[in-house]
Amino acid sequence: MAPYGFLPLTLSSSSSLPPPPLSSPRAPRPAHTEPQRRHVIAQCGISWNMPKISGTEVTLAESSGLVQGGNTAPLVQALESTAAQDVSCFHFPGHNRGKAAPNSLSKLIGPGMFLHDLPELPELDDLFYPNGVILDAQNRAAELFGAFKTWFLVNGSTCGIQAAVMATCAPGDYIIIPRNCHISVISALVLSGAVPKYIVPEYNSGWDIAGGVTPLQVDKALKDLEKDGKKIGAVLVTSPTYHGICTNVQGIVDVCHPLCIPVIVDEAHGAHFRFHDSFPRTAIEQGADLAVQSTHKVLSSLTQSSMLHMAGDLVNADKVTQCLQLLQSSSPSYLLLSSLDAARAQLSENTKSFDEPVAMALETKDQLTIIPGISVLDLSSFVSDFPAIDPLRVTLSASNLHLSGYEADDILAEEHQVVSELVGTQAVTFAVNLGTRWQDVQKLVQSAQHLSEKYFSANESRFRKHNCVRSPLDKISVKLTPREAFFTKKRSVFTEDSLGEICGELICPYPPGIPVLIPGEVVTQDSLSYLINLRDQGMTISGAADGELTSIMIWTTLV
């Protein structure tokens, strides 16, 4: 008998594991089709439609003359043919196409990686000035992802966020951002000199999870800045969040574009959204000007490889390119670049790639919700009218089993060999992707059932109060910009003596990479209590000079 109604599977090394007979999800959205909604901006003297890379419309991809049709991967093919050449090599890297590869690593990953670890040879094009196979690969990606222009990123989505902010905000310009933004946004403020106008997102204390921001919040922030005569460079939002909560990007675009203010979306966790009809609409489909996607997260490129997509003409593409030249490595890895090309080709070749992952994720959530003591995060956990939650992100809580997120995660990993993507004080998040198998999700459900059987007490749970966590993002007081605080003189004090002082460093639990204290903010009791609680539960704290948090760097006026 399958646990809690989960359809039975025969688990053996030789068995074939077909999906259970679920009701079919909606048909996948063809990648080349034009989004249903178009966005016309008349107030700025600018009119643009979502780019359509087909038909008679002239686009960057077509004008290059390099897109030749088909689902091939031009950069992968060029790398393969170049590595196959019988040549005497007097160029970098020093392992010389694997001839001097370190034996320990070569045994681990094989010689092929070293053979294809090549520099910017003429036949492989130049990432900073592409006019060959890299341009071809980027144009194919732009077409597939519905963008006007796409840049390949080898320094992760971090450099895409940094470039987007630097290209839209001059020093002293204001940028509206959610306070639960990724650490990369704060580094972008330090680099650009932009001044943050924070929006505090809705926070669910029972889950210890923040959601998105709303168009009304953005509109209020814009009006506040305009009233004070501030120059606004851009608005940046995170959609989806690490937990899959999506923001109404369309509504925010409708607020910003009449004022000629570009919208940047940190869409690191939503690179897959264009490839199944049950997924939320992409940021570009909703009218965003710049969207940064971590192609390596749910899609299949190598870790650290990402893409930056652009639409419309509110942002200067040349400026973005210049910023990326400052931020990206001058020796880009062709393994990373070719993996982006290969991931794009993989999606082009199979438009139904996500049918099975979606079915698995939906079935898993259905089965988890009926296990006593287990809760599954959904949109009902928030008051705000967020438009969607990523179907592939499964976040569960075992708080009704008297288990913190850390305790539940430890049990799942150590006793059941189920490894999560993200763990928090109250919840554990699992990311379903193209490589997830049916036996994996069944194991997750069975492991959650074992948690319930071991720790659930119906009588106690009936009267148990939720162990709510106080948001560390409330009562923010900013005294210096992140750039000012980063470059100012600082001194170290005991953590208990930092209360009320101006924080001089970025202190951030990682993952998820959302800063609790940002340089320039006043240290509060809530933020200290939250950080110390995370530290005591074994969470990794990054950014602080003292990783044990016995001391904190604060701003000082001493010369």
Coordinates of C-alpha atoms in Angstrom, one line a residue:
M1 CA 0.0 0.0 0.0
A2 CA 1.5 3.3 -1.0
P3 CA 2.0 5.8 1.8
Y4 CA -0.8 8.5 2.0
G5 CA -2.1 7.7 -1.4
F6 CA 1.2 8.1 -3.3
L7 CA 0.9 5.9 -6.3
P8 CA 3.1 2.8 -5.9
L9 CA 6.4 2.5 -7.7
T10 CA 8.6 -0.6 -7.9
L11 CA 12.1 0.5 -6.8
S12 CA 14.9 -1.6 -8.2
S13 CA 18.1 -1.0 -10.1
S14 CA 16.6 -2.5 -13.3
S15 CA 13.1 -1.1 -13.1
S16 CA 11.7 1.5 -15.4
L17 CA 9.8 4.2 -13.4
P18 CA 6.9 5.6 -15.4
P19 CA 5.1 8.6 -14.1
P20 CA 1.8 7.9 -12.3
P21 CA -1.4 8.6 -14.3
L22 CA -2.0 12.2 -13.4
S23 CA -4.3 14.6 -15.0
S24 CA -2.3 16.2 -17.7
P25 CA -1.0 19.7 -17.1
R26 CA -1.8 22.4 -19.6
A27 CA 0.1 22.0 -22.9
P28 CA 3.6 23.6 -22.8
R29 CA 3.7 27.1 -24.1
P30 CA 5.7 27.1 -27.4
A31 CA 8.9 28.9 -26.8
H32 CA 8.7 31.0 -30.0
T33 CA 5.2 32.3 -29.5
E34 CA 4.5 35.9 -28.8
P35 CA 3.3 36.8 -25.3
Q36 CA -0.3 37.5 -25.1
R37 CA 0.1 41.0 -23.6
R38 CA 2.0 43.9 -25.3
H39 CA 3.2 47.0 -23.6
V40 CA 3.1 50.3 -25.4
I41 CA 4.8 53.3 -23.7
A42 CA 3.7 56.6 -25.2
Q43 CA 4.5 59.1 -22.5
C44 CA 8.3 58.9 -23.0
G45 CA 8.1 59.2 -26.7
I46 CA 9.0 55.5 -26.7
S47 CA 6.9 52.7 -28.3
W48 CA 8.0 49.1 -28.1
N49 CA 6.4 45.7 -28.3
M50 CA 7.6 42.4 -27.0
P51 CA 10.1 41.3 -29.6
K52 CA 9.1 38.6 -32.0
I53 CA 12.1 37.0 -33.7
S54 CA 10.2 35.7 -36.7
G55 CA 8.3 37.0 -39.6
T56 CA 9.2 40.3 -41.2
E57 CA 10.3 42.1 -38.1
V58 CA 14.0 43.0 -38.2
T59 CA 15.8 42.0 -35.0
L60 CA 19.3 41.9 -33.7
A61 CA 19.4 38.2 -34.1
E62 CA 18.4 38.3 -37.8
S63 CA 20.5 41.3 -38.7
S64 CA 23.6 39.5 -37.5
G65 CA 23.2 37.0 -40.3
L66 CA 24.5 34.2 -38.0
V67 CA 21.3 32.4 -37.0
Q68 CA 21.0 29.6 -39.4
G69 CA 18.0 27.8 -38.0
G70 CA 17.7 24.4 -36.4
N71 CA 18.4 23.5 -32.8
T72 CA 22.1 23.1 -33.0
A73 CA 24.5 24.6 -30.4
P74 CA 27.1 26.6 -32.4
L75 CA 29.4 27.4 -29.5
V76 CA 29.4 23.7 -28.5
Q77 CA 30.2 22.7 -32.0
A78 CA 33.0 25.2 -32.4
L79 CA 34.5 24.0 -29.1
E80 CA 34.4 20.4 -30.2
S81 CA 36.0 21.1 -33.6
T82 CA 38.7 23.3 -32.1
A83 CA 39.6 20.7 -29.5
A84 CA 39.9 18.1 -32.2
Q85 CA 42.6 19.9 -34.0
D86 CA 46.0 18.3 -34.1
V87 CA 48.1 21.3 -33.3
S88 CA 51.1 22.2 -31.2
C89 CA 49.8 24.5 -28.5
F90 CA 51.8 27.4 -27.1
H91 CA 48.8 29.2 -25.5
F92 CA 47.1 29.2 -22.1
P93 CA 45.9 27.5 -19.9
G94 CA 49.0 25.7 -18.7
H95 CA 47.6 22.2 -18.6
N96 CA 47.9 22.5 -22.4
R97 CA 44.6 20.8 -23.4
G98 CA 45.0 18.2 -20.7
K99 CA 48.6 17.1 -21.3
A100 CA 49.6 18.5 -17.9
A101 CA 46.3 18.1 -16.1
P102 CA 46.6 17.4 -12.4
N103 CA 46.2 13.7 -12.0
S104 CA 43.8 13.8 -9.1
L105 CA 41.3 16.1 -10.9
S106 CA 41.7 14.3 -14.2
K107 CA 40.8 11.0 -12.5
L108 CA 37.8 12.6 -10.9
I109 CA 36.2 14.3 -13.9
G110 CA 38.1 12.8 -16.9
P111 CA 40.4 14.3 -19.5
G112 CA 37.7 15.7 -21.7
M113 CA 37.1 18.7 -19.5
F114 CA 40.8 19.8 -19.8
L115 CA 40.8 19.1 -23.6
H116 CA 37.9 21.5 -24.0
D117 CA 39.1 24.1 -21.5
L118 CA 40.3 26.5 -24.2
P119 CA 41.0 30.3 -24.2
E120 CA 39.6 32.9 -26.6
L121 CA 41.0 31.5 -29.8
P122 CA 39.9 33.3 -33.1
E123 CA 37.5 30.4 -34.0
L124 CA 35.9 30.6 -30.6
D125 CA 35.0 34.3 -30.8
D126 CA 35.4 37.0 -28.1
L127 CA 32.8 37.3 -25.2
F128 CA 33.4 41.1 -25.0
Y129 CA 33.3 41.8 -28.8
P130 CA 31.3 38.8 -30.2
N131 CA 30.9 38.6 -33.9
G132 CA 31.0 34.8 -34.5
V133 CA 29.8 31.7 -32.6
I134 CA 29.2 33.5 -29.3
L135 CA 27.0 36.1 -31.0
D136 CA 25.2 33.3 -32.8
A137 CA 24.6 31.5 -29.5
Q138 CA 23.5 34.6 -27.7
N139 CA 21.1 35.5 -30.5
R140 CA 19.6 32.0 -30.4
A141 CA 19.1 32.4 -26.7
A142 CA 17.4 35.8 -27.1
E143 CA 15.0 34.3 -29.6
L144 CA 14.1 31.3 -27.3
F145 CA 13.8 33.4 -24.2
G146 CA 11.7 36.1 -25.9
A147 CA 14.3 38.9 -25.5
F148 CA 15.6 41.6 -27.8
K149 CA 19.1 41.0 -26.7
T150 CA 20.8 38.4 -24.5
W151 CA 24.2 38.4 -22.8
F152 CA 26.0 35.3 -21.6
L153 CA 27.3 35.6 -18.0
V154 CA 30.2 33.6 -16.6
N155 CA 30.4 35.4 -13.3
G156 CA 26.9 34.2 -12.3
S157 CA 23.7 36.3 -12.0
T158 CA 25.6 38.5 -9.5
C159 CA 27.4 40.3 -12.3
G160 CA 24.2 40.6 -14.3
I161 CA 22.5 42.3 -11.4
Q162 CA 25.5 44.6 -10.9
A163 CA 25.6 45.5 -14.6
A164 CA 21.9 46.2 -14.7
V165 CA 22.1 48.6 -11.8
M166 CA 25.3 50.3 -13.0
A167 CA 23.8 50.7 -16.5
T168 CA 20.6 52.4 -15.2
C169 CA 21.8 54.4 -12.1
A170 CA 24.4 57.1 -11.9
P171 CA 26.1 57.8 -8.5
G172 CA 23.5 59.5 -6.3
D173 CA 20.5 58.2 -8.2
Y174 CA 17.8 56.4 -6.2
I175 CA 16.8 52.9 -6.9
I176 CA 13.7 51.2 -5.4
I177 CA 14.5 47.7 -4.2
P178 CA 12.8 45.1 -1.9
R179 CA 14.6 44.8 1.5
N180 CA 14.8 41.0 1.0
C181 CA 16.9 41.5 -2.2
H182 CA 19.8 39.2 -2.9
I183 CA 23.3 40.2 -1.6
S184 CA 24.3 41.0 -5.2
V185 CA 22.0 44.0 -5.3
I186 CA 23.8 45.5 -2.3
S187 CA 27.1 44.9 -4.0
A188 CA 25.7 46.7 -7.0
L189 CA 24.8 49.7 -4.8
V190 CA 28.4 49.8 -3.5
L191 CA 29.8 49.7 -7.1
S192 CA 27.3 52.1 -8.6
G193 CA 26.9 54.6 -5.8
A194 CA 23.1 54.4 -6.2
V195 CA 21.0 55.2 -3.1
P196 CA 18.5 52.5 -2.0
K197 CA 14.9 53.2 -1.3
Y198 CA 13.9 50.0 0.5
I199 CA 10.4 48.5 0.3
V200 CA 9.7 46.0 3.1
P201 CA 7.9 43.0 1.7
E202 CA 5.1 41.1 3.4
Y203 CA 6.5 38.6 5.9
N204 CA 5.0 35.4 7.2
S205 CA 6.4 34.9 10.7
G206 CA 5.1 31.4 11.0
W207 CA 7.1 30.3 8.0
D208 CA 9.9 32.9 8.5
I209 CA 9.6 33.7 4.8
A210 CA 9.2 37.0 3.0
G211 CA 7.1 37.4 -0.1
G212 CA 7.3 39.9 -2.9
V213 CA 6.4 43.6 -3.2
T214 CA 3.3 45.0 -4.7
P215 CA 2.7 47.7 -7.4
L216 CA 1.0 49.8 -4.7
Q217 CA 4.2 49.7 -2.6
V218 CA 6.3 50.7 -5.6
D219 CA 3.9 53.5 -6.6
K220 CA 4.1 54.9 -3.0
A221 CA 7.9 54.8 -3.0
L222 CA 8.0 56.6 -6.4
K223 CA 5.7 59.3 -5.1
D224 CA 7.7 59.7 -1.9
L225 CA 11.0 60.2 -3.9
E226 CA 9.4 62.5 -6.4
K227 CA 8.0 64.6 -3.6
D228 CA 11.5 65.0 -2.2
G229 CA 12.9 65.9 -5.6
K230 CA 15.0 62.8 -5.9
K231 CA 16.2 61.4 -9.2
I232 CA 15.1 57.8 -9.7
G233 CA 17.4 55.6 -11.8
A234 CA 15.5 52.3 -11.7
V235 CA 13.2 49.9 -9.9
L236 CA 14.5 46.5 -9.1
V237 CA 12.3 43.6 -7.9
T238 CA 12.9 39.9 -7.1
S239 CA 10.6 37.6 -8.9
P240 CA 10.4 34.7 -8.1
T241 CA 11.9 34.6 -4.6
Y242 CA 14.0 31.7 -3.5
H243 CA 10.8 30.1 -2.3
G244 CA 9.0 30.7 -5.6
I245 CA 6.8 33.6 -4.7
C246 CA 6.2 35.8 -7.8
T247 CA 5.6 39.5 -7.9
N248 CA 3.2 41.3 -10.2
V249 CA 5.8 42.5 -12.5
Q250 CA 3.2 43.7 -15.1
G251 CA 1.6 46.0 -12.5
I252 CA 5.0 47.4 -11.5
V253 CA 5.9 48.0 -15.2
D254 CA 2.6 49.8 -15.6
V255 CA 3.5 52.1 -12.7
C256 CA 7.1 52.8 -13.8
H257 CA 7.1 53.0 -17.6
P258 CA 4.9 56.1 -17.9
L259 CA 7.6 57.8 -15.8
C260 CA 10.3 56.4 -18.1
I261 CA 11.8 54.4 -15.2
P262 CA 13.2 51.1 -16.2
V263 CA 12.3 47.9 -14.3
I264 CA 15.0 45.4 -13.5
V265 CA 14.0 41.9 -12.4
D266 CA 16.2 39.5 -10.4
E267 CA 14.7 36.4 -12.0
A268 CA 17.5 34.1 -11.0
H269 CA 15.1 31.4 -9.9
G270 CA 12.7 31.7 -12.9
A271 CA 14.8 30.8 -16.0
H272 CA 12.4 28.0 -16.7
F273 CA 9.2 30.0 -16.7
R274 CA 8.9 30.3 -20.5
F275 CA 8.9 26.6 -21.1
H276 CA 5.6 25.3 -19.7
D277 CA 2.1 26.7 -19.7
S278 CA 1.6 26.1 -16.0
F279 CA 4.6 28.3 -15.1
P280 CA 4.1 32.0 -14.3
R281 CA 4.8 34.5 -17.0
T282 CA 8.4 35.6 -17.4
A283 CA 9.6 39.1 -16.5
I284 CA 10.3 39.9 -20.1
E285 CA 6.8 38.8 -21.1
Q286 CA 5.4 41.2 -18.5
G287 CA 7.3 44.1 -19.9
A288 CA 10.5 44.2 -17.7
D289 CA 13.4 46.0 -19.3
L290 CA 16.2 43.8 -17.9
A291 CA 15.9 40.3 -16.4
V292 CA 18.7 38.3 -14.9
Q293 CA 18.3 34.5 -14.9
S294 CA 20.4 31.8 -13.4
T295 CA 20.4 29.3 -16.2
H296 CA 22.2 26.8 -14.0
K297 CA 19.5 26.7 -11.3
V298 CA 16.5 24.8 -12.7
L299 CA 17.8 24.6 -16.3
S300 CA 20.9 22.5 -17.1
S301 CA 23.9 24.8 -17.7
L302 CA 27.0 24.6 -15.4
T303 CA 27.1 26.3 -12.0
Q304 CA 28.1 30.0 -12.3
S305 CA 26.6 30.4 -15.8
S306 CA 23.7 32.8 -16.3
M307 CA 22.0 35.1 -18.8
L308 CA 21.0 38.7 -18.9
H309 CA 18.0 39.5 -21.1
M310 CA 16.9 42.9 -22.4
A311 CA 13.7 44.2 -24.0
G312 CA 12.5 47.6 -25.0
D313 CA 14.7 50.7 -25.4
L314 CA 14.5 52.4 -22.0
V315 CA 17.9 50.9 -21.2
N316 CA 21.0 51.6 -23.3
A317 CA 22.3 48.2 -24.5
D318 CA 25.8 49.6 -25.1
K319 CA 26.0 50.8 -21.5
V320 CA 25.1 47.3 -20.3
T321 CA 27.8 45.8 -22.5
Q322 CA 30.4 48.3 -21.1
C323 CA 29.4 47.4 -17.5
L324 CA 29.7 43.7 -18.2
Q325 CA 33.2 44.3 -19.6
L326 CA 34.1 45.8 -16.2
L327 CA 32.6 43.0 -14.2
Q328 CA 33.1 39.8 -16.1
S329 CA 36.4 37.9 -16.2
S330 CA 38.7 38.8 -19.1
S331 CA 39.4 35.0 -19.3
P332 CA 35.9 33.5 -19.6
S333 CA 35.5 29.8 -19.3
Y334 CA 34.4 28.3 -22.6
L335 CA 33.0 25.4 -20.6
L336 CA 30.6 27.7 -18.9
L337 CA 29.8 29.6 -22.1
S338 CA 29.2 26.4 -24.1
S339 CA 27.0 25.0 -21.3
L340 CA 24.7 28.0 -21.8
D341 CA 24.5 27.3 -25.5
A342 CA 23.9 23.6 -24.8
A343 CA 21.1 24.3 -22.2
R344 CA 19.4 26.5 -24.8
A345 CA 19.6 23.8 -27.4
Q346 CA 18.3 21.2 -25.0
L347 CA 15.1 23.3 -24.5
S348 CA 14.8 24.0 -28.2
E349 CA 14.9 20.3 -29.1
N350 CA 12.2 19.2 -26.6
T351 CA 9.3 21.6 -26.0
K352 CA 7.8 19.2 -23.5
S353 CA 10.9 19.0 -21.2
F354 CA 9.0 20.2 -18.2
D355 CA 5.9 18.0 -18.5
E356 CA 7.2 15.4 -16.2
P357 CA 8.9 17.7 -13.6
V358 CA 5.6 19.6 -13.3
A359 CA 3.6 16.5 -12.8
M360 CA 6.1 15.2 -10.2
A361 CA 6.0 18.5 -8.2
L362 CA 2.2 18.7 -8.2
E363 CA 1.8 15.1 -7.1
T364 CA 4.5 15.6 -4.4
K365 CA 2.7 18.7 -3.0
D366 CA -0.6 16.9 -3.0
Q367 CA 0.8 13.9 -1.0
L368 CA 2.7 16.1 1.5
T369 CA -0.3 18.2 2.4
I370 CA -2.2 15.1 3.7
I371 CA 0.6 14.0 6.0
P372 CA -0.3 14.9 9.6
G373 CA 2.0 17.6 11.0
I374 CA 3.4 18.6 7.6
S375 CA 2.5 21.9 5.9
V376 CA 3.2 23.0 2.4
L377 CA 3.8 26.7 1.5
D378 CA 1.3 28.2 -1.0
L379 CA -0.1 31.6 -1.8
S380 CA -2.7 31.4 1.0
S381 CA 0.3 31.9 3.4
F382 CA 0.3 35.6 2.3
V383 CA -2.3 38.4 2.5
S384 CA -1.0 40.2 -0.6
D385 CA -2.4 39.2 -3.9
F386 CA 0.8 37.7 -5.3
P387 CA 0.0 36.3 -8.8
A388 CA 1.7 32.9 -8.7
I389 CA 4.1 30.5 -7.0
D390 CA 6.6 28.4 -8.9
P391 CA 5.1 24.9 -9.3
L392 CA 8.5 23.3 -9.1
R393 CA 9.4 24.8 -5.7
V394 CA 8.3 22.6 -2.8
T395 CA 8.6 24.2 0.6
L396 CA 7.4 22.2 3.7
S397 CA 7.3 22.9 7.4
A398 CA 7.4 20.4 10.2
S399 CA 6.8 23.0 12.9
N400 CA 3.6 21.1 14.0
L401 CA 6.0 18.2 14.7
H402 CA 7.9 20.4 17.1
L403 CA 10.8 20.5 14.6
S404 CA 12.6 23.5 13.3
G405 CA 13.6 23.7 9.6
Y406 CA 17.2 22.8 10.6
E407 CA 16.1 19.8 12.6
A408 CA 13.8 18.5 9.9
D409 CA 16.5 19.0 7.3
D410 CA 19.1 17.2 9.3
I411 CA 16.8 14.2 9.8
L412 CA 15.9 14.1 6.1
A413 CA 19.6 14.2 5.0
E414 CA 21.2 12.0 7.6
E415 CA 18.5 9.3 8.1
H416 CA 16.9 9.3 4.6
Q417 CA 19.5 10.7 2.3
V418 CA 17.2 13.4 1.0
V419 CA 19.1 16.6 0.3
S420 CA 17.3 19.9 0.2
E421 CA 18.0 23.1 -1.7
L422 CA 17.4 25.6 1.1
V423 CA 16.8 25.3 4.9
G424 CA 15.4 28.0 7.2
T425 CA 14.4 28.4 10.8
Q426 CA 10.9 27.1 10.0
A427 CA 10.9 25.5 6.6
V428 CA 12.8 23.3 4.1
T429 CA 12.7 23.9 0.4
F430 CA 13.2 21.4 -2.4
A431 CA 13.8 22.3 -6.0
V432 CA 12.3 20.0 -8.6
N433 CA 14.1 20.2 -11.9
L434 CA 14.8 18.5 -15.2
G435 CA 16.9 15.8 -13.6
T436 CA 14.4 14.9 -10.8
R437 CA 13.2 11.3 -10.9
W438 CA 10.0 9.7 -9.7
Q439 CA 11.8 7.7 -7.1
D440 CA 13.3 10.9 -5.8
V441 CA 10.0 12.5 -5.1
Q442 CA 8.5 9.3 -3.7
K443 CA 11.5 9.1 -1.3
L444 CA 10.8 12.7 -0.2
V445 CA 7.2 11.9 0.5
Q446 CA 8.0 8.7 2.4
S447 CA 10.7 10.5 4.4
A448 CA 8.2 13.2 5.4
Q449 CA 5.7 10.4 6.4
H450 CA 8.4 8.9 8.6
L451 CA 8.9 12.3 10.3
S452 CA 5.2 12.5 11.0
E453 CA 5.0 8.9 12.4
K454 CA 8.0 9.6 14.7
Y455 CA 7.2 13.1 15.9
F456 CA 3.5 13.8 15.5
S457 CA 1.3 13.9 18.6
A458 CA -2.3 14.7 17.7
N459 CA -3.3 15.9 21.1
E460 CA -0.3 18.2 21.5
S461 CA -0.5 19.5 18.0
R462 CA -4.2 20.4 18.4
F463 CA -3.3 23.0 21.0
R464 CA 0.2 23.9 19.9
K465 CA 0.9 27.5 19.0
H466 CA 3.1 28.3 16.0
N467 CA 6.7 29.2 16.9
C468 CA 6.7 32.4 15.0
V469 CA 9.9 34.3 14.2
R470 CA 10.1 38.0 14.4
S471 CA 11.1 39.6 11.1
P472 CA 14.6 41.0 11.1
L473 CA 13.6 43.4 8.3
D474 CA 11.2 45.6 10.3
K475 CA 12.1 49.0 11.7
I476 CA 14.9 49.6 9.2
S477 CA 16.9 52.8 9.8
V478 CA 19.4 53.9 7.1
K479 CA 22.1 56.4 8.1
L480 CA 24.6 55.9 5.3
T481 CA 24.4 54.6 1.8
P482 CA 25.9 51.1 1.3
R483 CA 28.8 52.7 -0.7
E484 CA 29.5 55.3 2.0
A485 CA 29.4 52.7 4.7
F486 CA 31.6 50.3 2.8
F487 CA 34.4 52.8 2.2
T488 CA 34.3 54.6 5.6
K489 CA 36.5 53.9 8.6
K490 CA 35.3 51.1 10.8
R491 CA 36.1 49.4 14.1
S492 CA 35.2 46.1 15.7
V493 CA 33.0 45.9 18.8
F494 CA 31.5 43.0 20.7
T495 CA 28.2 42.1 19.2
E496 CA 26.2 43.1 22.3
D497 CA 27.8 46.6 22.1
S498 CA 26.8 47.1 18.5
L499 CA 23.1 47.8 19.3
G500 CA 22.2 51.2 18.0
E501 CA 25.4 51.6 16.0
I502 CA 25.7 52.0 12.2
C503 CA 26.7 48.6 10.7
G504 CA 29.8 48.7 8.7
E505 CA 29.6 45.3 7.0
L506 CA 27.1 43.1 5.1
I507 CA 25.9 40.3 7.3
C508 CA 24.0 37.6 5.4
P509 CA 22.9 34.0 6.1
Y510 CA 23.8 32.0 3.0
P511 CA 21.8 30.5 1.6
P512 CA 19.4 32.2 0.8
G513 CA 21.7 35.2 0.5
I514 CA 19.3 37.8 1.8
P515 CA 21.2 40.3 4.0
V516 CA 20.0 40.8 7.6
L517 CA 22.3 43.8 8.1
I518 CA 23.4 46.1 5.3
P519 CA 26.3 48.6 5.6
G520 CA 24.8 51.9 6.6
E521 CA 21.9 50.5 8.6
V522 CA 21.4 50.9 12.3
V523 CA 21.9 47.6 14.2
T524 CA 18.6 46.6 15.9
Q525 CA 17.7 44.1 18.6
D526 CA 15.6 42.2 16.2
S527 CA 18.4 41.8 13.6
L528 CA 20.9 40.8 16.3
S529 CA 18.5 38.2 17.9
Y530 CA 17.7 36.8 14.5
L531 CA 21.4 36.4 13.5
I532 CA 22.4 34.9 16.8
N533 CA 19.6 32.4 16.5
L534 CA 20.8 31.4 13.1
R535 CA 24.4 31.1 14.3
D536 CA 23.4 29.0 17.2
Q537 CA 21.5 26.6 14.9
G538 CA 24.6 26.1 12.8
M539 CA 23.7 28.4 9.9
T540 CA 26.5 29.8 7.8
I541 CA 26.8 33.6 8.2
S542 CA 28.7 35.3 5.3
G543 CA 30.0 38.8 4.9
A544 CA 31.0 39.4 8.5
A545 CA 34.6 39.7 9.4
D546 CA 33.9 37.5 12.4
G547 CA 32.0 34.5 11.2
E548 CA 31.2 33.5 14.7
L549 CA 29.5 36.9 15.3
T550 CA 31.2 37.5 18.6
S551 CA 32.0 40.9 17.1
I552 CA 30.6 43.3 14.4
M553 CA 32.3 46.0 12.4
I554 CA 30.6 49.4 12.9
W555 CA 31.0 52.9 11.5
T556 CA 33.3 55.1 13.4
T557 CA 33.9 58.9 13.3
L558 CA 37.4 58.4 14.7
V559 CA 40.2 59.5 12.4

